[in-house]
Amino acid sequence: MKLVKFNPFTPVSFNHFDRVFDDFFKANRPNYQGFKQKPLVNVVESADDFKLEVAAPGLKREDFKVSIEKDQLLIAAKVEQHTEDNNGKYSRREFNYGTFQRSFYLPETVEADAIVANYENGILSVTLPKKEEEKEKGPRMVEIA
């Protein structure tokens, strides 16, 4: 057995206990929609645009809010679930709230007025078209006079 000095001023870590309770409650609520972390985002650049793909399964189109403020693109979601079960001897009410927000600085090459978003099969796709003068032009032949 190893002896460990006790320091009353060291904060006690309850992370293990928190995890046990979180696992218990999540296991008993299969439709848990809370966000423990921000959803992952893929950023893909092509010659004509940038595309953001946000993985957020289980949400509805109405749960999202996509906005542009100054030079930032803000993607946020808010989920609220309420369940109620009334039996003769007991009453059970559960509330579940989950939110997340991601922000991205828009480069000067993006046409902010033409940004479009689409939510399909659990993926929010946001297309950021490039300005016409900023698009890469392919190689062209120069005639020699």
XYZ file of C-alpha atoms in Angstrom:
145
model
C 0.000 0.000 0.000
C 1.264 3.453 -0.878
C 0.805 6.320 1.562
C -0.375 9.580 0.083
C -0.175 12.903 1.888
C -3.514 14.617 2.340
C -3.682 18.289 1.480
C -6.963 19.904 2.575
C -6.442 22.797 0.156
C -6.268 20.612 -2.956
C -9.609 20.612 -4.777
C -11.328 17.243 -4.950
C -11.951 15.893 -8.435
C -15.454 14.625 -9.044
C -14.943 13.910 -12.754
C -15.267 10.173 -12.234
C -18.557 10.562 -10.370
C -19.898 12.968 -13.001
C -19.071 10.484 -15.742
C -20.833 7.648 -13.908
C -24.014 9.700 -13.539
C -23.862 10.964 -17.130
C -23.454 7.429 -18.450
C -26.346 6.217 -16.303
C -28.737 8.930 -17.415
C -27.743 8.712 -21.073
C -28.245 4.937 -21.048
C -31.768 5.388 -19.680
C -32.664 8.037 -22.262
C -31.944 6.715 -25.746
C -33.293 9.883 -27.385
C -30.782 12.110 -25.567
C -30.028 15.122 -27.747
C -27.695 17.177 -25.547
C -24.420 18.328 -27.001
C -21.353 17.376 -24.971
C -19.120 18.922 -27.597
C -19.442 20.956 -30.730
C -20.308 18.987 -33.860
C -17.502 18.284 -36.297
C -17.226 20.436 -39.405
C -15.629 19.585 -42.748
C -14.396 22.483 -44.879
C -13.954 21.783 -48.582
C -12.620 24.303 -51.094
C -13.233 24.076 -54.817
C -12.506 26.504 -57.639
C -15.964 28.098 -57.335
C -16.787 27.971 -53.620
C -16.147 26.796 -50.082
C -18.456 24.218 -48.540
C -18.972 23.634 -44.812
C -20.507 20.323 -43.752
C -21.733 20.171 -40.148
C -22.518 16.693 -38.785
C -25.622 17.088 -36.615
C -27.847 13.990 -36.869
C -31.194 13.863 -35.138
C -31.934 17.568 -35.507
C -34.562 19.273 -37.622
C -34.156 22.108 -40.079
C -35.987 24.412 -37.644
C -33.414 23.771 -34.886
C -30.661 25.596 -36.804
C -29.906 29.277 -37.074
C -27.356 30.392 -39.679
C -26.476 34.091 -39.719
C -23.804 36.487 -40.915
C -22.577 39.219 -38.596
C -19.874 41.556 -39.856
C -17.230 39.193 -41.249
C -18.330 36.034 -39.396
C -20.603 33.147 -40.303
C -22.460 31.884 -37.213
C -24.023 28.422 -37.098
C -26.093 27.646 -34.006
C -28.608 25.011 -32.958
C -30.964 24.778 -30.023
C -32.869 21.637 -29.086
C -35.546 21.400 -26.423
C -37.286 18.158 -25.506
C -40.026 17.688 -22.948
C -41.476 14.325 -21.963
C -44.118 13.663 -19.363
C -45.371 10.336 -18.014
C -48.324 10.218 -15.644
C -49.120 6.934 -13.963
C -51.585 6.535 -11.117
C -48.851 6.376 -8.482
C -46.180 8.633 -9.898
C -45.522 11.433 -12.321
C -42.321 11.797 -14.300
C -41.264 14.890 -16.241
C -38.002 15.187 -18.124
C -36.543 18.218 -19.801
C -33.576 18.151 -22.110
C -31.851 21.175 -23.577
C -28.901 21.213 -25.910
C -27.209 24.082 -27.722
C -24.087 24.700 -29.719
C -22.625 27.554 -31.702
C -19.771 27.617 -34.194
C -18.349 30.718 -35.826
C -16.138 31.071 -38.876
C -14.374 34.167 -40.181
C -15.300 34.787 -43.786
C -12.399 35.445 -46.140
C -12.618 38.509 -48.355
C -12.934 36.242 -51.384
C -16.442 35.054 -50.363
C -19.626 36.618 -51.730
C -21.516 36.959 -48.414
C -24.877 37.811 -50.020
C -24.964 34.517 -51.955
C -24.390 32.075 -49.071
C -26.927 29.224 -49.002
C -27.567 26.409 -46.512
C -29.243 23.016 -46.831
C -29.988 20.344 -44.200
C -30.353 16.773 -45.386
C -29.738 13.352 -43.793
C -28.198 14.783 -40.611
C -25.721 17.055 -42.386
C -26.009 20.823 -42.629
C -24.264 21.983 -45.821
C -23.389 25.669 -46.134
C -22.109 26.839 -49.527
C -19.977 29.991 -49.617
C -19.486 31.052 -53.249
C -16.322 32.921 -54.194
C -16.412 36.338 -55.793
C -16.147 36.257 -59.570
C -12.813 38.067 -59.729
C -11.328 35.776 -57.042
C -12.104 32.476 -58.773
C -9.117 30.604 -60.056
C -8.960 30.665 -63.766
C -7.478 27.718 -65.578
C -4.439 28.030 -67.804
C -4.976 29.735 -71.120
C -2.938 29.912 -74.243
C -1.303 33.197 -75.167
C -0.858 33.756 -78.858
C 2.502 34.916 -80.000
C 2.352 37.793 -82.477
